[in-house]
Amino acid sequence: MLFLEWWNCRYRLNRLWLRSYGLWFKGKNMIRISSNFDGGNIDCDQCDDPAEIRLRILPDAKTDILQWFYFRLSGAEGRACCMSIVNAGAASYPKGWEGYRAVASYDRENWFRIDTEYLDGLLTLQMTPEQNSVYIAFFAPYSMERHADLIARAQRSPRASVSVLGQTLDGQDMDLLTIGEEGPGKKAFWFIARQHPGEAMAEYWMEGFIARLLDAADQVSQELLDAAVFYVVPNMNPDGSRRGHLRSNAGGANLNREWQAPEMDRCPEVYVVREKMHQTGVDFCLDVHGDETLPYNFLIGTQGIPGWDTRRDMLLTDFKRTWQLVNPDFQTVHGYPMPPKGKGNPALCGNYVAETFDCFAMTLEMPFKDAADTPDNITGWSPERSRRLGASVLDVLYKLEDRITVN
Ligand SMILES: [Zn+2]
């Protein structure tokens, strides 16, 4: 009797063990695609067969704008994966896929490019992951958690203070860093980034820019802070960033088309920043972006405003030339065609600020792909190079600061 009970128990335990092992084994080899995390964006049509994973980018809320993707591929270690984004042809900038390679990372800190091909509206990404979990994205993502770290770290510096200008539609904070001492005769230099949330390189740019500005050993920063107060909004679009949007906020607004008459219930982000600009005045403004199509770093002036003048025209030329001299990743040949004087869109940040405050304002574009004159085959344009470009703008400002006048 005892023997039978013992046998029965052993038999059951064995069965249980085998079943758990089977489930574990199946789980380890089941390919999964997920994007339910900060900045994630993808919909999975099919992922049973690693050779034929079919994915779909979700549009920004209340719009048909799409191009940003960011997802996790798991269970695929050592298996050749072929992932097709089936609605890539409906992306906002299909030319952005030409010569483009997606990025991947195992640790979410080091991002490298993977084989990517765009043909007949299908964007196909190929890789054989070396580990069981890998993240894949349009560009190295910059999460809202990382943004919170950036703000918290900056606040520890005696040079910086943090203030919350207001809340977004999703109830996130609009963070402003004020760097330097306010006082009579001080100029007001404004820097904003990520009006378009998918342009994550813009916040990496901010990391390099802010770190150098807060570096007590950097005399360039010290002298600039003697002359000006820096008002910095490292992320203009927290909702779009967390939701995994390319260009819009939670209400479907493109913030860089809202500067003329922003409404609190449609784009509080622009409303509160604009209010603050009117309090501080603006002597200089740089709005930092990324461009899906052009493989270059370039500046856009405000030649289309009614008040465009020779002083600003010369300053723009010298700003570009100087940046190129101090950082070879910046170039002056390629860029956007500019509208004639008076024909620019007054609802763009740069145009609105330049015209309203009679000041010098520009937009910076960085590539999603790579800088074609100084390419890096492994990373393409990267977080690190964006940081370096951000730090180097201070050398340009240092050389030209005395020509940026107090109004
Ligand atoms: Zn942009």
Short mmCIF file of C-alpha atoms and ligand atoms in Angstrom, two decimals:
data_model
loop_
_atom_site.label_atom_id
_atom_site.label_comp_id
_atom_site.label_asym_id
_atom_site.label_seq_id
_atom_site.Cartn_x
_atom_site.Cartn_y
_atom_site.Cartn_z
CA MET A 1 0.00 0.00 0.00
CA LEU A 2 2.71 2.40 1.00
CA PHE A 3 4.64 1.48 -2.10
CA LEU A 4 1.65 2.20 -4.32
CA GLU A 5 1.12 5.65 -2.74
CA TRP A 6 4.76 6.48 -3.17
CA TRP A 7 4.65 5.38 -6.80
CA ASN A 8 1.52 7.37 -7.50
CA CYS A 9 2.99 10.50 -5.98
CA ARG A 10 6.20 10.17 -7.98
CA TYR A 11 4.23 9.63 -11.17
CA ARG A 12 2.21 12.80 -10.57
CA LEU A 13 5.25 14.87 -9.75
CA ASN A 14 6.96 13.67 -12.91
CA ARG A 15 3.97 14.62 -14.99
CA LEU A 16 3.82 18.06 -13.39
CA TRP A 17 7.52 18.60 -14.01
CA LEU A 18 7.24 17.54 -17.62
CA ARG A 19 4.31 19.84 -18.18
CA SER A 20 6.08 22.86 -16.65
CA TYR A 21 9.21 22.14 -18.63
CA GLY A 22 7.17 21.89 -21.80
CA LEU A 23 5.50 25.24 -21.14
CA TRP A 24 8.83 26.87 -20.27
CA PHE A 25 10.43 25.47 -23.38
CA LYS A 26 7.57 26.66 -25.53
CA GLY A 27 7.65 30.11 -23.86
CA LYS A 28 11.37 30.44 -24.50
CA ASN A 29 10.91 29.77 -28.17
CA MET A 30 7.71 31.65 -28.77
CA ILE A 31 8.38 34.82 -30.71
CA ARG A 32 6.69 37.84 -29.23
CA ILE A 33 6.42 41.45 -30.35
CA SER A 34 5.45 44.04 -27.76
CA SER A 35 5.28 47.83 -27.58
CA ASN A 36 3.25 48.56 -24.46
CA PHE A 37 5.94 50.74 -22.87
CA ASP A 38 7.13 54.35 -22.75
CA GLY A 39 7.44 55.51 -26.36
CA GLY A 40 6.48 52.15 -27.86
CA ASN A 41 4.62 51.94 -31.17
CA ILE A 42 3.80 48.88 -33.26
CA ASP A 43 0.93 46.55 -34.03
CA CYS A 44 1.73 42.94 -34.81
CA ASP A 45 -0.24 41.19 -37.58
CA GLN A 46 1.76 37.99 -37.52
CA CYS A 47 4.82 36.71 -35.67
CA ASP A 48 4.50 32.89 -35.52
CA ASP A 49 7.14 32.45 -38.19
CA PRO A 50 10.40 34.41 -37.65
CA ALA A 51 10.96 34.49 -41.42
CA GLU A 52 7.67 36.30 -41.92
CA ILE A 53 6.90 38.73 -39.12
CA ARG A 54 4.36 41.31 -40.24
CA LEU A 55 4.05 44.60 -38.40
CA ARG A 56 2.11 47.83 -38.68
CA ILE A 57 2.92 51.33 -37.38
CA LEU A 58 0.07 52.99 -35.48
CA PRO A 59 -0.77 56.59 -36.44
CA ASP A 60 -0.44 59.51 -34.00
CA ALA A 61 -3.72 60.01 -32.07
CA LYS A 62 -6.48 61.70 -34.09
CA THR A 63 -4.31 61.93 -37.22
CA ASP A 64 -3.07 59.76 -40.07
CA ILE A 65 0.55 60.72 -39.36
CA LEU A 66 2.85 57.75 -38.87
CA GLN A 67 6.51 56.79 -39.09
CA TRP A 68 7.80 56.33 -35.53
CA PHE A 69 8.14 52.69 -34.46
CA TYR A 70 9.65 51.17 -31.35
CA PHE A 71 9.08 47.60 -30.23
CA ARG A 72 10.59 44.63 -28.41
CA LEU A 73 11.27 41.36 -30.17
CA SER A 74 11.66 38.43 -27.79
CA GLY A 75 12.08 34.68 -28.08
CA ALA A 76 14.16 34.98 -31.25
CA GLU A 77 17.73 34.35 -30.07
CA GLY A 78 19.80 32.82 -32.87
CA ARG A 79 16.88 32.80 -35.31
CA ALA A 80 16.98 34.73 -38.57
CA CYS A 81 14.12 37.23 -38.34
CA CYS A 82 12.57 39.04 -41.24
CA MET A 83 10.20 41.80 -40.08
CA SER A 84 8.09 43.66 -42.61
CA ILE A 85 6.34 46.91 -41.79
CA VAL A 86 3.40 46.54 -44.12
CA ASN A 87 2.11 50.13 -43.96
CA ALA A 88 5.51 51.81 -44.42
CA GLY A 89 4.26 53.19 -47.75
CA ALA A 90 1.65 55.21 -45.83
CA ALA A 91 4.32 56.89 -43.70
CA SER A 92 4.42 60.68 -43.54
CA TYR A 93 7.82 60.78 -45.28
CA PRO A 94 8.20 57.71 -47.53
CA LYS A 95 11.49 59.20 -48.81
CA GLY A 96 12.72 58.81 -45.25
CA TRP A 97 12.94 55.04 -45.91
CA GLU A 98 15.35 55.45 -48.84
CA GLY A 99 18.88 54.71 -47.68
CA TYR A 100 17.54 54.27 -44.16
CA ARG A 101 18.50 51.56 -41.65
CA ALA A 102 16.57 50.86 -38.44
CA VAL A 103 18.32 50.74 -35.04
CA ALA A 104 18.42 47.88 -32.52
CA SER A 105 19.72 47.48 -28.98
CA TYR A 106 20.03 44.72 -26.38
CA ASP A 107 20.63 47.04 -23.43
CA ARG A 108 18.59 50.07 -24.62
CA GLU A 109 21.71 52.23 -24.26
CA ASN A 110 23.89 51.13 -27.20
CA TRP A 111 22.03 51.28 -30.51
CA PHE A 112 23.35 49.89 -33.78
CA ARG A 113 21.96 49.80 -37.32
CA ILE A 114 20.43 46.66 -38.83
CA ASP A 115 19.80 45.57 -42.42
CA THR A 116 16.80 47.43 -43.77
CA GLU A 117 15.25 47.56 -47.20
CA TYR A 118 12.37 49.59 -48.60
CA LEU A 119 10.60 48.15 -51.64
CA ASP A 120 7.04 48.54 -52.96
CA GLY A 121 5.72 50.15 -49.80
CA LEU A 122 7.21 47.48 -47.56
CA LEU A 123 9.98 48.26 -45.06
CA THR A 124 11.83 45.05 -44.27
CA LEU A 125 14.13 44.75 -41.26
CA GLN A 126 16.40 41.74 -40.93
CA MET A 127 18.47 40.50 -38.03
CA THR A 128 19.44 37.35 -36.15
CA PRO A 129 19.31 38.43 -32.49
CA GLU A 130 22.25 37.34 -30.32
CA GLN A 131 20.02 37.50 -27.27
CA ASN A 132 16.49 36.56 -26.45
CA SER A 133 15.27 40.14 -26.08
CA VAL A 134 16.07 42.97 -28.45
CA TYR A 135 14.58 46.45 -28.94
CA ILE A 136 14.14 47.85 -32.43
CA ALA A 137 13.22 51.44 -33.33
CA PHE A 138 13.12 54.20 -35.96
CA PHE A 139 15.84 56.02 -33.98
CA ALA A 140 17.33 55.48 -30.51
CA PRO A 141 14.30 56.27 -28.32
CA TYR A 142 14.35 58.86 -25.56
CA SER A 143 11.83 57.86 -22.91
CA MET A 144 9.94 60.14 -20.53
CA GLU A 145 11.72 58.36 -17.67
CA ARG A 146 15.04 59.41 -19.18
CA HIS A 147 13.64 62.92 -19.53
CA ALA A 148 12.77 62.92 -15.80
CA ASP A 149 16.35 61.82 -15.03
CA LEU A 150 17.74 64.64 -17.20
CA ILE A 151 15.68 67.25 -15.37
CA ALA A 152 16.47 65.80 -11.92
CA ARG A 153 20.20 65.67 -12.68
CA ALA A 154 20.23 69.26 -13.96
CA GLN A 155 18.49 70.48 -10.83
CA ARG A 156 21.41 69.24 -8.72
CA SER A 157 23.62 71.89 -10.32
CA PRO A 158 23.78 75.27 -8.55
CA ARG A 159 23.53 76.87 -12.01
CA ALA A 160 20.08 75.45 -12.84
CA SER A 161 16.58 75.64 -11.48
CA VAL A 162 13.54 73.67 -12.57
CA SER A 163 10.04 75.01 -12.97
CA VAL A 164 6.83 73.47 -14.25
CA LEU A 165 5.11 75.76 -16.74
CA GLY A 166 1.87 73.79 -16.90
CA GLN A 167 0.37 70.42 -17.78
CA THR A 168 -0.19 68.62 -21.04
CA LEU A 169 -3.51 67.11 -22.15
CA ASP A 170 -2.43 63.77 -20.64
CA GLY A 171 -1.51 65.54 -17.40
CA GLN A 172 2.27 65.46 -17.74
CA ASP A 173 4.47 68.35 -16.59
CA MET A 174 5.97 70.89 -18.99
CA ASP A 175 9.48 71.27 -17.60
CA LEU A 176 11.57 74.42 -17.98
CA LEU A 177 15.23 74.62 -16.95
CA THR A 178 16.49 78.10 -16.16
CA ILE A 179 20.27 78.11 -16.30
CA GLY A 180 22.20 81.12 -15.05
CA GLU A 181 21.29 84.14 -12.92
CA GLU A 182 18.55 86.48 -14.08
CA GLY A 183 19.41 90.16 -13.73
CA PRO A 184 19.43 93.56 -15.46
CA GLY A 185 21.14 93.60 -18.83
CA LYS A 186 21.13 89.81 -19.13
CA LYS A 187 20.09 88.43 -22.50
CA ALA A 188 17.39 85.75 -22.79
CA PHE A 189 18.51 82.71 -24.83
CA TRP A 190 15.80 80.12 -25.49
CA PHE A 191 16.34 76.50 -26.52
CA ILE A 192 13.47 74.10 -27.15
CA ALA A 193 13.42 70.54 -28.51
CA ARG A 194 11.08 67.73 -29.50
CA GLN A 195 8.05 69.68 -30.62
CA HIS A 196 7.90 66.60 -32.82
CA PRO A 197 8.26 63.79 -30.31
CA GLY A 198 9.58 61.12 -32.68
CA GLU A 199 12.64 63.31 -33.28
CA ALA A 200 14.36 61.77 -30.27
CA MET A 201 17.84 62.93 -31.39
CA ALA A 202 16.71 66.41 -30.35
CA GLU A 203 16.64 65.44 -26.67
CA TYR A 204 20.00 63.65 -26.90
CA TRP A 205 21.23 66.96 -28.35
CA MET A 206 19.83 68.62 -25.22
CA GLU A 207 21.75 66.19 -22.97
CA GLY A 208 25.08 67.29 -24.44
CA PHE A 209 24.09 70.95 -24.51
CA ILE A 210 22.85 71.01 -20.90
CA ALA A 211 25.77 68.96 -19.51
CA ARG A 212 28.29 71.42 -20.97
CA LEU A 213 26.32 74.44 -19.83
CA LEU A 214 26.35 73.06 -16.28
CA ASP A 215 30.03 72.10 -16.35
CA ALA A 216 31.75 74.37 -13.81
CA ALA A 217 35.14 73.71 -15.44
CA ASP A 218 33.98 74.98 -18.85
CA GLN A 219 34.96 78.63 -19.31
CA VAL A 220 32.98 78.97 -22.54
CA SER A 221 29.81 78.14 -20.62
CA GLN A 222 30.84 80.40 -17.75
CA GLU A 223 31.30 83.42 -19.99
CA LEU A 224 28.03 82.76 -21.82
CA LEU A 225 26.21 82.54 -18.49
CA ASP A 226 27.73 85.88 -17.47
CA ALA A 227 26.04 87.41 -20.53
CA ALA A 228 22.79 85.50 -20.83
CA VAL A 229 20.19 83.41 -19.03
CA PHE A 230 19.40 80.14 -20.80
CA TYR A 231 15.76 79.05 -20.82
CA VAL A 232 15.65 75.41 -21.89
CA VAL A 233 12.65 73.18 -22.65
CA PRO A 234 14.25 69.80 -23.42
CA ASN A 235 10.92 68.20 -24.30
CA MET A 236 8.08 70.26 -25.77
CA ASN A 237 5.85 67.23 -26.35
CA PRO A 238 5.80 64.78 -23.41
CA ASP A 239 2.48 63.20 -24.45
CA GLY A 240 3.59 62.42 -27.96
CA SER A 241 6.88 61.08 -26.58
CA ARG A 242 5.21 58.66 -24.16
CA ARG A 243 2.51 57.64 -26.65
CA GLY A 244 5.07 56.84 -29.35
CA HIS A 245 3.97 59.55 -31.81
CA LEU A 246 5.97 60.94 -34.70
CA ARG A 247 4.77 64.55 -34.80
CA SER A 248 1.61 65.22 -32.77
CA ASN A 249 0.51 65.81 -29.21
CA ALA A 250 -2.30 63.85 -27.51
CA GLY A 251 -4.95 65.98 -29.25
CA GLY A 252 -3.52 65.51 -32.73
CA ALA A 253 -1.90 68.98 -32.93
CA ASN A 254 1.40 69.57 -34.73
CA LEU A 255 2.96 71.94 -32.19
CA ASN A 256 5.20 73.61 -34.75
CA ARG A 257 2.14 74.91 -36.60
CA GLU A 258 0.47 76.43 -33.54
CA TRP A 259 2.65 79.35 -32.48
CA GLN A 260 0.48 82.14 -33.83
CA ALA A 261 -2.61 81.45 -31.73
CA PRO A 262 -2.15 78.42 -29.47
CA GLU A 263 -5.21 77.34 -27.50
CA MET A 264 -4.95 75.90 -24.04
CA ASP A 265 -7.34 73.01 -24.77
CA ARG A 266 -5.62 72.05 -28.03
CA CYS A 267 -1.91 72.63 -27.42
CA PRO A 268 -1.17 73.75 -23.88
CA GLU A 269 2.50 72.90 -24.57
CA VAL A 270 2.96 75.86 -26.92
CA TYR A 271 0.60 78.09 -24.95
CA VAL A 272 2.57 77.88 -21.68
CA VAL A 273 6.01 78.16 -23.29
CA ARG A 274 4.94 81.16 -25.35
CA GLU A 275 3.54 82.84 -22.23
CA LYS A 276 6.88 82.38 -20.49
CA MET A 277 8.74 83.77 -23.51
CA HIS A 278 6.60 86.90 -23.31
CA GLN A 279 7.59 87.25 -19.64
CA THR A 280 11.33 86.86 -20.22
CA GLY A 281 11.62 88.37 -23.69
CA VAL A 282 13.72 86.53 -26.29
CA ASP A 283 17.09 87.55 -27.74
CA PHE A 284 17.92 84.20 -29.29
CA CYS A 285 15.92 81.04 -29.94
CA LEU A 286 16.96 77.67 -31.28
CA ASP A 287 14.29 75.03 -31.94
CA VAL A 288 15.85 71.56 -32.25
CA HIS A 289 14.42 68.93 -34.65
CA GLY A 290 15.21 65.84 -36.71
CA ASP A 291 14.60 65.35 -40.43
CA GLU A 292 13.42 62.00 -41.75
CA THR A 293 14.73 62.45 -45.27
CA LEU A 294 17.96 64.49 -45.51
CA PRO A 295 21.19 62.86 -44.25
CA TYR A 296 22.63 66.16 -42.99
CA ASN A 297 22.76 68.53 -40.04
CA PHE A 298 21.54 71.96 -41.09
CA LEU A 299 20.04 75.21 -39.83
CA ILE A 300 16.88 76.90 -41.06
CA GLY A 301 16.64 80.66 -40.73
CA THR A 302 13.56 82.85 -40.68
CA GLN A 303 14.04 84.51 -44.08
CA GLY A 304 10.28 84.29 -44.71
CA ILE A 305 9.24 86.72 -41.95
CA PRO A 306 8.13 90.24 -42.94
CA GLY A 307 10.86 91.82 -40.79
CA TRP A 308 13.82 89.84 -42.14
CA ASP A 309 16.84 92.15 -42.31
CA THR A 310 20.54 92.29 -43.23
CA ARG A 311 21.68 92.10 -39.62
CA ARG A 312 20.01 88.73 -39.14
CA ASP A 313 20.99 87.55 -42.59
CA MET A 314 24.68 88.13 -41.84
CA LEU A 315 24.37 86.61 -38.40
CA LEU A 316 22.75 83.49 -39.87
CA THR A 317 25.55 83.08 -42.41
CA ASP A 318 28.21 83.50 -39.73
CA PHE A 319 26.41 81.16 -37.32
CA LYS A 320 26.35 78.40 -39.93
CA ARG A 321 29.99 78.93 -40.97
CA THR A 322 31.21 78.98 -37.40
CA TRP A 323 29.34 75.81 -36.48
CA GLN A 324 30.84 74.06 -39.46
CA LEU A 325 34.31 75.18 -38.35
CA VAL A 326 33.93 73.87 -34.80
CA ASN A 327 32.08 70.63 -35.66
CA PRO A 328 32.49 68.74 -38.99
CA ASP A 329 29.13 66.99 -38.43
CA PHE A 330 27.48 70.31 -39.25
CA GLN A 331 27.32 71.45 -42.87
CA THR A 332 26.05 74.44 -44.86
CA VAL A 333 25.42 73.02 -48.36
CA HIS A 334 22.21 71.03 -47.94
CA GLY A 335 18.94 72.17 -46.38
CA TYR A 336 15.44 73.37 -47.18
CA PRO A 337 14.57 75.93 -49.85
CA MET A 338 13.54 79.14 -48.09
CA PRO A 339 10.38 81.17 -48.80
CA PRO A 340 10.85 84.82 -49.87
CA LYS A 341 10.53 87.60 -47.30
CA GLY A 342 6.96 87.86 -46.00
CA LYS A 343 5.91 84.46 -47.35
CA GLY A 344 7.01 82.26 -44.43
CA ASN A 345 4.50 80.40 -42.28
CA PRO A 346 3.96 82.67 -39.25
CA ALA A 347 2.74 79.73 -37.13
CA LEU A 348 6.19 78.09 -37.01
CA CYS A 349 8.09 78.60 -33.77
CA GLY A 350 11.15 80.18 -35.42
CA ASN A 351 9.12 82.61 -37.53
CA TYR A 352 6.77 83.56 -34.71
CA VAL A 353 9.59 84.20 -32.24
CA ALA A 354 11.86 86.05 -34.71
CA GLU A 355 9.05 88.36 -35.84
CA THR A 356 7.41 88.93 -32.46
CA PHE A 357 10.58 89.59 -30.48
CA ASP A 358 12.56 91.07 -33.39
CA CYS A 359 15.30 88.60 -32.50
CA PHE A 360 17.51 85.91 -34.02
CA ALA A 361 15.75 82.55 -34.21
CA MET A 362 16.58 79.33 -36.03
CA THR A 363 15.55 75.71 -36.39
CA LEU A 364 18.14 72.93 -36.31
CA GLU A 365 17.56 69.70 -38.21
CA MET A 366 19.54 66.50 -37.52
CA PRO A 367 19.26 63.31 -39.59
CA PHE A 368 17.46 60.09 -38.73
CA LYS A 369 19.73 58.31 -41.20
CA ASP A 370 23.33 59.48 -40.92
CA ALA A 371 25.47 62.53 -41.64
CA ALA A 372 26.46 61.73 -45.25
CA ASP A 373 29.71 63.74 -45.13
CA THR A 374 30.89 62.05 -41.92
CA PRO A 375 29.16 58.65 -41.93
CA ASP A 376 29.36 55.98 -39.24
CA ASN A 377 28.48 52.59 -40.66
CA ILE A 378 27.69 50.99 -37.30
CA THR A 379 25.59 53.63 -35.55
CA GLY A 380 24.53 56.04 -38.28
CA TRP A 381 23.52 59.37 -36.74
CA SER A 382 23.45 58.53 -33.05
CA PRO A 383 22.66 59.74 -29.53
CA GLU A 384 26.36 60.35 -28.86
CA ARG A 385 26.88 62.44 -31.97
CA SER A 386 23.71 64.41 -31.20
CA ARG A 387 25.11 65.13 -27.72
CA ARG A 388 28.40 66.34 -29.21
CA LEU A 389 26.58 68.59 -31.66
CA GLY A 390 24.54 70.02 -28.75
CA ALA A 391 27.67 70.74 -26.74
CA SER A 392 29.39 72.38 -29.72
CA VAL A 393 26.70 75.03 -30.29
CA LEU A 394 28.11 76.76 -27.21
CA ASP A 395 31.38 77.39 -29.07
CA VAL A 396 29.39 79.09 -31.81
CA LEU A 397 27.42 81.20 -29.36
CA TYR A 398 30.64 82.10 -27.56
CA LYS A 399 32.10 83.55 -30.75
CA LEU A 400 28.94 85.42 -31.80
CA GLU A 401 27.27 86.31 -28.52
CA ASP A 402 28.16 90.02 -28.67
CA ARG A 403 26.25 90.35 -31.96
CA ILE A 404 23.07 88.88 -30.45
CA THR A 405 21.68 92.05 -28.95
CA VAL A 406 19.31 92.83 -26.09
CA ASN A 407 16.11 94.29 -27.42
ZN ZN B 1 10.49 68.36 -36.51
#
